[in-house]
């Protein structure tokens, strides 16, 4: 059995244990915050991957229907209404827009193509925007604020 040698040493080990528990709890809180930030970054990366896949999907549809792409039948703005399903290009846009809204929160898509000029490279731009939680790394965003993230891709059709 241990005995205290000095009356001033009583409770000292209890104080040491309390400090150790406090330091451990701060460390565990830090690990929990790191886990939350990692999950948010992973979700943002997943959204960017989905947006890239959706943009490449539309480029593939446009390549498969080049005459309509050259005729500027695929042009649509972010705020434009979804067209009817009368032509293949309209069905492609409708399906694409539905996929965007189903896979990305607040997702919208736009397509811009210049007028077709023979012997010139025909480059179209696809823009996809969605709502995402920000990590506060940009100068105009705060941590945990929801803001619009935009992916813009260009390719030759």
mmCIF file with all atom_site columns, C-alpha atoms in Angstrom:
data_model
loop_
_atom_site.group_PDB
_atom_site.id
_atom_site.type_symbol
_atom_site.label_atom_id
_atom_site.label_alt_id
_atom_site.label_comp_id
_atom_site.label_asym_id
_atom_site.label_entity_id
_atom_site.label_seq_id
_atom_site.pdbx_PDB_ins_code
_atom_site.Cartn_x
_atom_site.Cartn_y
_atom_site.Cartn_z
_atom_site.occupancy
_atom_site.B_iso_or_equiv
_atom_site.pdbx_formal_charge
_atom_site.auth_seq_id
_atom_site.auth_comp_id
_atom_site.auth_asym_id
_atom_site.auth_atom_id
_atom_site.pdbx_PDB_model_num
ATOM 1   C CA . UNK A 1 1   ? 0.000   0.000  0.000   1.00 0.00 ? 1   UNK A CA 1
ATOM 2   C CA . UNK A 1 2   ? 1.267   3.423  -0.942  1.00 0.00 ? 2   UNK A CA 1
ATOM 3   C CA . UNK A 1 3   ? 1.295   6.190  1.550   1.00 0.00 ? 3   UNK A CA 1
ATOM 4   C CA . UNK A 1 4   ? 1.751   9.909  0.956   1.00 0.00 ? 4   UNK A CA 1
ATOM 5   C CA . UNK A 1 5   ? 5.018   11.190 2.285   1.00 0.00 ? 5   UNK A CA 1
ATOM 6   C CA . UNK A 1 6   ? 3.929   14.767 2.501   1.00 0.00 ? 6   UNK A CA 1
ATOM 7   C CA . UNK A 1 7   ? 0.510   16.235 3.183   1.00 0.00 ? 7   UNK A CA 1
ATOM 8   C CA . UNK A 1 8   ? 0.954   18.571 0.160   1.00 0.00 ? 8   UNK A CA 1
ATOM 9   C CA . UNK A 1 9   ? 1.258   15.616 -2.235  1.00 0.00 ? 9   UNK A CA 1
ATOM 10  C CA . UNK A 1 10  ? -2.337  14.461 -1.666  1.00 0.00 ? 10  UNK A CA 1
ATOM 11  C CA . UNK A 1 11  ? -4.497  14.745 -4.801  1.00 0.00 ? 11  UNK A CA 1
ATOM 12  C CA . UNK A 1 12  ? -1.561  15.529 -7.060  1.00 0.00 ? 12  UNK A CA 1
ATOM 13  C CA . UNK A 1 13  ? -1.979  12.340 -9.127  1.00 0.00 ? 13  UNK A CA 1
ATOM 14  C CA . UNK A 1 14  ? -5.692  13.096 -9.468  1.00 0.00 ? 14  UNK A CA 1
ATOM 15  C CA . UNK A 1 15  ? -4.793  16.495 -10.921 1.00 0.00 ? 15  UNK A CA 1
ATOM 16  C CA . UNK A 1 16  ? -2.391  14.825 -13.353 1.00 0.00 ? 16  UNK A CA 1
ATOM 17  C CA . UNK A 1 17  ? -5.123  12.427 -14.482 1.00 0.00 ? 17  UNK A CA 1
ATOM 18  C CA . UNK A 1 18  ? -7.571  15.287 -14.972 1.00 0.00 ? 18  UNK A CA 1
ATOM 19  C CA . UNK A 1 19  ? -5.066  17.204 -17.107 1.00 0.00 ? 19  UNK A CA 1
ATOM 20  C CA . UNK A 1 20  ? -4.339  14.084 -19.153 1.00 0.00 ? 20  UNK A CA 1
ATOM 21  C CA . UNK A 1 21  ? -8.067  13.483 -19.747 1.00 0.00 ? 21  UNK A CA 1
ATOM 22  C CA . UNK A 1 22  ? -8.521  17.134 -20.773 1.00 0.00 ? 22  UNK A CA 1
ATOM 23  C CA . UNK A 1 23  ? -5.634  16.958 -23.267 1.00 0.00 ? 23  UNK A CA 1
ATOM 24  C CA . UNK A 1 24  ? -6.950  13.655 -24.639 1.00 0.00 ? 24  UNK A CA 1
ATOM 25  C CA . UNK A 1 25  ? -10.459 15.100 -25.069 1.00 0.00 ? 25  UNK A CA 1
ATOM 26  C CA . UNK A 1 26  ? -9.091  18.101 -27.002 1.00 0.00 ? 26  UNK A CA 1
ATOM 27  C CA . UNK A 1 27  ? -7.205  15.708 -29.264 1.00 0.00 ? 27  UNK A CA 1
ATOM 28  C CA . UNK A 1 28  ? -10.325 13.599 -29.854 1.00 0.00 ? 28  UNK A CA 1
ATOM 29  C CA . UNK A 1 29  ? -12.335 16.725 -30.708 1.00 0.00 ? 29  UNK A CA 1
ATOM 30  C CA . UNK A 1 30  ? -9.653  17.642 -33.226 1.00 0.00 ? 30  UNK A CA 1
ATOM 31  C CA . UNK A 1 31  ? -9.883  14.197 -34.797 1.00 0.00 ? 31  UNK A CA 1
ATOM 32  C CA . UNK A 1 32  ? -13.682 14.460 -35.001 1.00 0.00 ? 32  UNK A CA 1
ATOM 33  C CA . UNK A 1 33  ? -13.396 17.833 -36.762 1.00 0.00 ? 33  UNK A CA 1
ATOM 34  C CA . UNK A 1 34  ? -10.837 16.393 -39.162 1.00 0.00 ? 34  UNK A CA 1
ATOM 35  C CA . UNK A 1 35  ? -13.256 13.567 -39.985 1.00 0.00 ? 35  UNK A CA 1
ATOM 36  C CA . UNK A 1 36  ? -16.088 16.028 -40.719 1.00 0.00 ? 36  UNK A CA 1
ATOM 37  C CA . UNK A 1 37  ? -13.873 18.159 -42.979 1.00 0.00 ? 37  UNK A CA 1
ATOM 38  C CA . UNK A 1 38  ? -12.700 15.038 -44.804 1.00 0.00 ? 38  UNK A CA 1
ATOM 39  C CA . UNK A 1 39  ? -16.282 13.902 -45.404 1.00 0.00 ? 39  UNK A CA 1
ATOM 40  C CA . UNK A 1 40  ? -17.200 17.317 -46.827 1.00 0.00 ? 40  UNK A CA 1
ATOM 41  C CA . UNK A 1 41  ? -14.171 17.322 -49.123 1.00 0.00 ? 41  UNK A CA 1
ATOM 42  C CA . UNK A 1 42  ? -14.979 13.798 -50.276 1.00 0.00 ? 42  UNK A CA 1
ATOM 43  C CA . UNK A 1 43  ? -18.554 14.805 -51.075 1.00 0.00 ? 43  UNK A CA 1
ATOM 44  C CA . UNK A 1 44  ? -17.346 17.859 -53.025 1.00 0.00 ? 44  UNK A CA 1
ATOM 45  C CA . UNK A 1 45  ? -14.947 15.678 -54.980 1.00 0.00 ? 45  UNK A CA 1
ATOM 46  C CA . UNK A 1 46  ? -17.787 13.255 -55.726 1.00 0.00 ? 46  UNK A CA 1
ATOM 47  C CA . UNK A 1 47  ? -19.937 16.111 -57.039 1.00 0.00 ? 47  UNK A CA 1
ATOM 48  C CA . UNK A 1 48  ? -17.090 17.291 -59.287 1.00 0.00 ? 48  UNK A CA 1
ATOM 49  C CA . UNK A 1 49  ? -16.630 13.776 -60.605 1.00 0.00 ? 49  UNK A CA 1
ATOM 50  C CA . UNK A 1 50  ? -20.351 13.454 -61.321 1.00 0.00 ? 50  UNK A CA 1
ATOM 51  C CA . UNK A 1 51  ? -20.354 16.823 -63.098 1.00 0.00 ? 51  UNK A CA 1
ATOM 52  C CA . UNK A 1 52  ? -17.390 15.751 -65.242 1.00 0.00 ? 52  UNK A CA 1
ATOM 53  C CA . UNK A 1 53  ? -19.101 12.490 -66.170 1.00 0.00 ? 53  UNK A CA 1
ATOM 54  C CA . UNK A 1 54  ? -22.299 14.366 -67.049 1.00 0.00 ? 54  UNK A CA 1
ATOM 55  C CA . UNK A 1 55  ? -20.405 16.867 -69.218 1.00 0.00 ? 55  UNK A CA 1
ATOM 56  C CA . UNK A 1 56  ? -18.622 14.071 -71.061 1.00 0.00 ? 56  UNK A CA 1
ATOM 57  C CA . UNK A 1 57  ? -21.983 12.318 -71.508 1.00 0.00 ? 57  UNK A CA 1
ATOM 58  C CA . UNK A 1 58  ? -23.380 15.369 -73.290 1.00 0.00 ? 58  UNK A CA 1
ATOM 59  C CA . UNK A 1 59  ? -20.291 15.675 -75.477 1.00 0.00 ? 59  UNK A CA 1
ATOM 60  C CA . UNK A 1 60  ? -20.734 12.026 -76.473 1.00 0.00 ? 60  UNK A CA 1
ATOM 61  C CA . UNK A 1 61  ? -24.393 12.635 -77.314 1.00 0.00 ? 61  UNK A CA 1
ATOM 62  C CA . UNK A 1 62  ? -23.438 15.629 -79.425 1.00 0.00 ? 62  UNK A CA 1
ATOM 63  C CA . UNK A 1 63  ? -20.777 13.660 -81.283 1.00 0.00 ? 63  UNK A CA 1
ATOM 64  C CA . UNK A 1 64  ? -23.331 10.939 -82.010 1.00 0.00 ? 64  UNK A CA 1
ATOM 65  C CA . UNK A 1 65  ? -25.714 13.563 -83.433 1.00 0.00 ? 65  UNK A CA 1
ATOM 66  C CA . UNK A 1 66  ? -23.238 15.915 -85.126 1.00 0.00 ? 66  UNK A CA 1
ATOM 67  C CA . UNK A 1 67  ? -25.678 17.365 -87.651 1.00 0.00 ? 67  UNK A CA 1
ATOM 68  C CA . UNK A 1 68  ? -27.885 18.679 -84.834 1.00 0.00 ? 68  UNK A CA 1
ATOM 69  C CA . UNK A 1 69  ? -24.824 19.944 -82.951 1.00 0.00 ? 69  UNK A CA 1
ATOM 70  C CA . UNK A 1 70  ? -23.583 21.785 -86.037 1.00 0.00 ? 70  UNK A CA 1
ATOM 71  C CA . UNK A 1 71  ? -27.084 23.259 -86.430 1.00 0.00 ? 71  UNK A CA 1
ATOM 72  C CA . UNK A 1 72  ? -26.875 24.653 -82.862 1.00 0.00 ? 72  UNK A CA 1
ATOM 73  C CA . UNK A 1 73  ? -29.813 22.493 -81.732 1.00 0.00 ? 73  UNK A CA 1
ATOM 74  C CA . UNK A 1 74  ? -28.073 21.664 -78.456 1.00 0.00 ? 74  UNK A CA 1
ATOM 75  C CA . UNK A 1 75  ? -27.705 25.270 -77.272 1.00 0.00 ? 75  UNK A CA 1
ATOM 76  C CA . UNK A 1 76  ? -29.389 25.921 -73.918 1.00 0.00 ? 76  UNK A CA 1
ATOM 77  C CA . UNK A 1 77  ? -28.704 28.343 -71.057 1.00 0.00 ? 77  UNK A CA 1
ATOM 78  C CA . UNK A 1 78  ? -28.611 27.639 -67.337 1.00 0.00 ? 78  UNK A CA 1
ATOM 79  C CA . UNK A 1 79  ? -31.963 29.347 -66.749 1.00 0.00 ? 79  UNK A CA 1
ATOM 80  C CA . UNK A 1 80  ? -33.652 28.094 -69.936 1.00 0.00 ? 80  UNK A CA 1
ATOM 81  C CA . UNK A 1 81  ? -36.584 25.716 -69.702 1.00 0.00 ? 81  UNK A CA 1
ATOM 82  C CA . UNK A 1 82  ? -36.107 22.107 -70.741 1.00 0.00 ? 82  UNK A CA 1
ATOM 83  C CA . UNK A 1 83  ? -37.184 21.687 -74.377 1.00 0.00 ? 83  UNK A CA 1
ATOM 84  C CA . UNK A 1 84  ? -39.842 19.250 -75.537 1.00 0.00 ? 84  UNK A CA 1
ATOM 85  C CA . UNK A 1 85  ? -38.978 15.804 -76.810 1.00 0.00 ? 85  UNK A CA 1
ATOM 86  C CA . UNK A 1 86  ? -39.659 16.351 -80.492 1.00 0.00 ? 86  UNK A CA 1
ATOM 87  C CA . UNK A 1 87  ? -36.135 15.740 -81.759 1.00 0.00 ? 87  UNK A CA 1
ATOM 88  C CA . UNK A 1 88  ? -33.198 13.606 -80.691 1.00 0.00 ? 88  UNK A CA 1
ATOM 89  C CA . UNK A 1 89  ? -31.312 16.715 -79.542 1.00 0.00 ? 89  UNK A CA 1
ATOM 90  C CA . UNK A 1 90  ? -34.281 17.779 -77.402 1.00 0.00 ? 90  UNK A CA 1
ATOM 91  C CA . UNK A 1 91  ? -34.520 14.299 -75.852 1.00 0.00 ? 91  UNK A CA 1
ATOM 92  C CA . UNK A 1 92  ? -30.766 14.329 -75.174 1.00 0.00 ? 92  UNK A CA 1
ATOM 93  C CA . UNK A 1 93  ? -31.007 17.710 -73.437 1.00 0.00 ? 93  UNK A CA 1
ATOM 94  C CA . UNK A 1 94  ? -34.055 16.629 -71.409 1.00 0.00 ? 94  UNK A CA 1
ATOM 95  C CA . UNK A 1 95  ? -32.395 13.394 -70.244 1.00 0.00 ? 95  UNK A CA 1
ATOM 96  C CA . UNK A 1 96  ? -29.142 15.214 -69.516 1.00 0.00 ? 96  UNK A CA 1
ATOM 97  C CA . UNK A 1 97  ? -30.864 17.929 -67.489 1.00 0.00 ? 97  UNK A CA 1
ATOM 98  C CA . UNK A 1 98  ? -32.825 15.282 -65.548 1.00 0.00 ? 98  UNK A CA 1
ATOM 99  C CA . UNK A 1 99  ? -29.589 13.432 -64.774 1.00 0.00 ? 99  UNK A CA 1
ATOM 100 C CA . UNK A 1 100 ? -27.981 16.656 -63.560 1.00 0.00 ? 100 UNK A CA 1
ATOM 101 C CA . UNK A 1 101 ? -30.876 17.534 -61.271 1.00 0.00 ? 101 UNK A CA 1
ATOM 102 C CA . UNK A 1 102 ? -31.002 13.965 -59.892 1.00 0.00 ? 102 UNK A CA 1
ATOM 103 C CA . UNK A 1 103 ? -27.269 13.610 -59.245 1.00 0.00 ? 103 UNK A CA 1
ATOM 104 C CA . UNK A 1 104 ? -26.246 17.114 -58.154 1.00 0.00 ? 104 UNK A CA 1
ATOM 105 C CA . UNK A 1 105 ? -27.989 19.276 -55.529 1.00 0.00 ? 105 UNK A CA 1
ATOM 106 C CA . UNK A 1 106 ? -29.499 22.285 -57.282 1.00 0.00 ? 106 UNK A CA 1
ATOM 107 C CA . UNK A 1 107 ? -27.880 21.078 -60.503 1.00 0.00 ? 107 UNK A CA 1
ATOM 108 C CA . UNK A 1 108 ? -28.269 23.008 -63.746 1.00 0.00 ? 108 UNK A CA 1
ATOM 109 C CA . UNK A 1 109 ? -26.634 22.622 -67.132 1.00 0.00 ? 109 UNK A CA 1
ATOM 110 C CA . UNK A 1 110 ? -25.915 24.856 -70.109 1.00 0.00 ? 110 UNK A CA 1
ATOM 111 C CA . UNK A 1 111 ? -24.497 24.230 -73.572 1.00 0.00 ? 111 UNK A CA 1
ATOM 112 C CA . UNK A 1 112 ? -22.992 26.853 -75.867 1.00 0.00 ? 112 UNK A CA 1
ATOM 113 C CA . UNK A 1 113 ? -21.723 26.236 -79.381 1.00 0.00 ? 113 UNK A CA 1
ATOM 114 C CA . UNK A 1 114 ? -20.592 28.750 -81.977 1.00 0.00 ? 114 UNK A CA 1
ATOM 115 C CA . UNK A 1 115 ? -21.991 28.812 -85.471 1.00 0.00 ? 115 UNK A CA 1
ATOM 116 C CA . UNK A 1 116 ? -20.589 26.015 -87.597 1.00 0.00 ? 116 UNK A CA 1
ATOM 117 C CA . UNK A 1 117 ? -17.988 27.093 -90.144 1.00 0.00 ? 117 UNK A CA 1
ATOM 118 C CA . UNK A 1 118 ? -16.673 24.469 -92.529 1.00 0.00 ? 118 UNK A CA 1
ATOM 119 C CA . UNK A 1 119 ? -12.973 23.603 -92.094 1.00 0.00 ? 119 UNK A CA 1
ATOM 120 C CA . UNK A 1 120 ? -12.871 25.253 -88.652 1.00 0.00 ? 120 UNK A CA 1
ATOM 121 C CA . UNK A 1 121 ? -12.699 23.379 -85.395 1.00 0.00 ? 121 UNK A CA 1
ATOM 122 C CA . UNK A 1 122 ? -16.179 23.217 -83.863 1.00 0.00 ? 122 UNK A CA 1
ATOM 123 C CA . UNK A 1 123 ? -15.711 23.710 -80.111 1.00 0.00 ? 123 UNK A CA 1
ATOM 124 C CA . UNK A 1 124 ? -18.656 23.530 -77.729 1.00 0.00 ? 124 UNK A CA 1
ATOM 125 C CA . UNK A 1 125 ? -18.759 24.493 -74.061 1.00 0.00 ? 125 UNK A CA 1
ATOM 126 C CA . UNK A 1 126 ? -20.740 22.653 -71.386 1.00 0.00 ? 126 UNK A CA 1
ATOM 127 C CA . UNK A 1 127 ? -21.299 24.372 -68.051 1.00 0.00 ? 127 UNK A CA 1
ATOM 128 C CA . UNK A 1 128 ? -22.706 22.557 -65.029 1.00 0.00 ? 128 UNK A CA 1
ATOM 129 C CA . UNK A 1 129 ? -23.532 24.394 -61.793 1.00 0.00 ? 129 UNK A CA 1
ATOM 130 C CA . UNK A 1 130 ? -24.629 22.961 -58.437 1.00 0.00 ? 130 UNK A CA 1
ATOM 131 C CA . UNK A 1 131 ? -24.937 23.909 -54.785 1.00 0.00 ? 131 UNK A CA 1
ATOM 132 C CA . UNK A 1 132 ? -22.102 22.736 -52.580 1.00 0.00 ? 132 UNK A CA 1
ATOM 133 C CA . UNK A 1 133 ? -20.877 23.263 -49.019 1.00 0.00 ? 133 UNK A CA 1
ATOM 134 C CA . UNK A 1 134 ? -17.801 25.474 -49.044 1.00 0.00 ? 134 UNK A CA 1
ATOM 135 C CA . UNK A 1 135 ? -14.728 24.871 -46.907 1.00 0.00 ? 135 UNK A CA 1
ATOM 136 C CA . UNK A 1 136 ? -13.892 28.560 -46.586 1.00 0.00 ? 136 UNK A CA 1
ATOM 137 C CA . UNK A 1 137 ? -10.747 28.388 -48.691 1.00 0.00 ? 137 UNK A CA 1
ATOM 138 C CA . UNK A 1 138 ? -11.830 31.027 -51.213 1.00 0.00 ? 138 UNK A CA 1
ATOM 139 C CA . UNK A 1 139 ? -11.681 34.687 -50.255 1.00 0.00 ? 139 UNK A CA 1
ATOM 140 C CA . UNK A 1 140 ? -15.420 35.258 -50.715 1.00 0.00 ? 140 UNK A CA 1
ATOM 141 C CA . UNK A 1 141 ? -16.760 32.156 -48.912 1.00 0.00 ? 141 UNK A CA 1
ATOM 142 C CA . UNK A 1 142 ? -17.102 31.251 -45.293 1.00 0.00 ? 142 UNK A CA 1
ATOM 143 C CA . UNK A 1 143 ? -16.714 27.841 -43.745 1.00 0.00 ? 143 UNK A CA 1
ATOM 144 C CA . UNK A 1 144 ? -19.858 25.700 -44.089 1.00 0.00 ? 144 UNK A CA 1
ATOM 145 C CA . UNK A 1 145 ? -21.568 28.252 -46.343 1.00 0.00 ? 145 UNK A CA 1
ATOM 146 C CA . UNK A 1 146 ? -23.548 26.889 -49.295 1.00 0.00 ? 146 UNK A CA 1
ATOM 147 C CA . UNK A 1 147 ? -22.547 28.399 -52.607 1.00 0.00 ? 147 UNK A CA 1
ATOM 148 C CA . UNK A 1 148 ? -22.726 27.556 -56.286 1.00 0.00 ? 148 UNK A CA 1
ATOM 149 C CA . UNK A 1 149 ? -19.867 25.566 -57.743 1.00 0.00 ? 149 UNK A CA 1
ATOM 150 C CA . UNK A 1 150 ? -19.421 25.621 -61.519 1.00 0.00 ? 150 UNK A CA 1
ATOM 151 C CA . UNK A 1 151 ? -17.629 23.229 -63.863 1.00 0.00 ? 151 UNK A CA 1
ATOM 152 C CA . UNK A 1 152 ? -16.980 24.381 -67.424 1.00 0.00 ? 152 UNK A CA 1
ATOM 153 C CA . UNK A 1 153 ? -15.578 22.050 -70.075 1.00 0.00 ? 153 UNK A CA 1
ATOM 154 C CA . UNK A 1 154 ? -14.851 22.593 -73.754 1.00 0.00 ? 154 UNK A CA 1
ATOM 155 C CA . UNK A 1 155 ? -14.213 20.068 -76.475 1.00 0.00 ? 155 UNK A CA 1
ATOM 156 C CA . UNK A 1 156 ? -14.192 19.745 -80.238 1.00 0.00 ? 156 UNK A CA 1
ATOM 157 C CA . UNK A 1 157 ? -17.233 17.984 -81.662 1.00 0.00 ? 157 UNK A CA 1
#
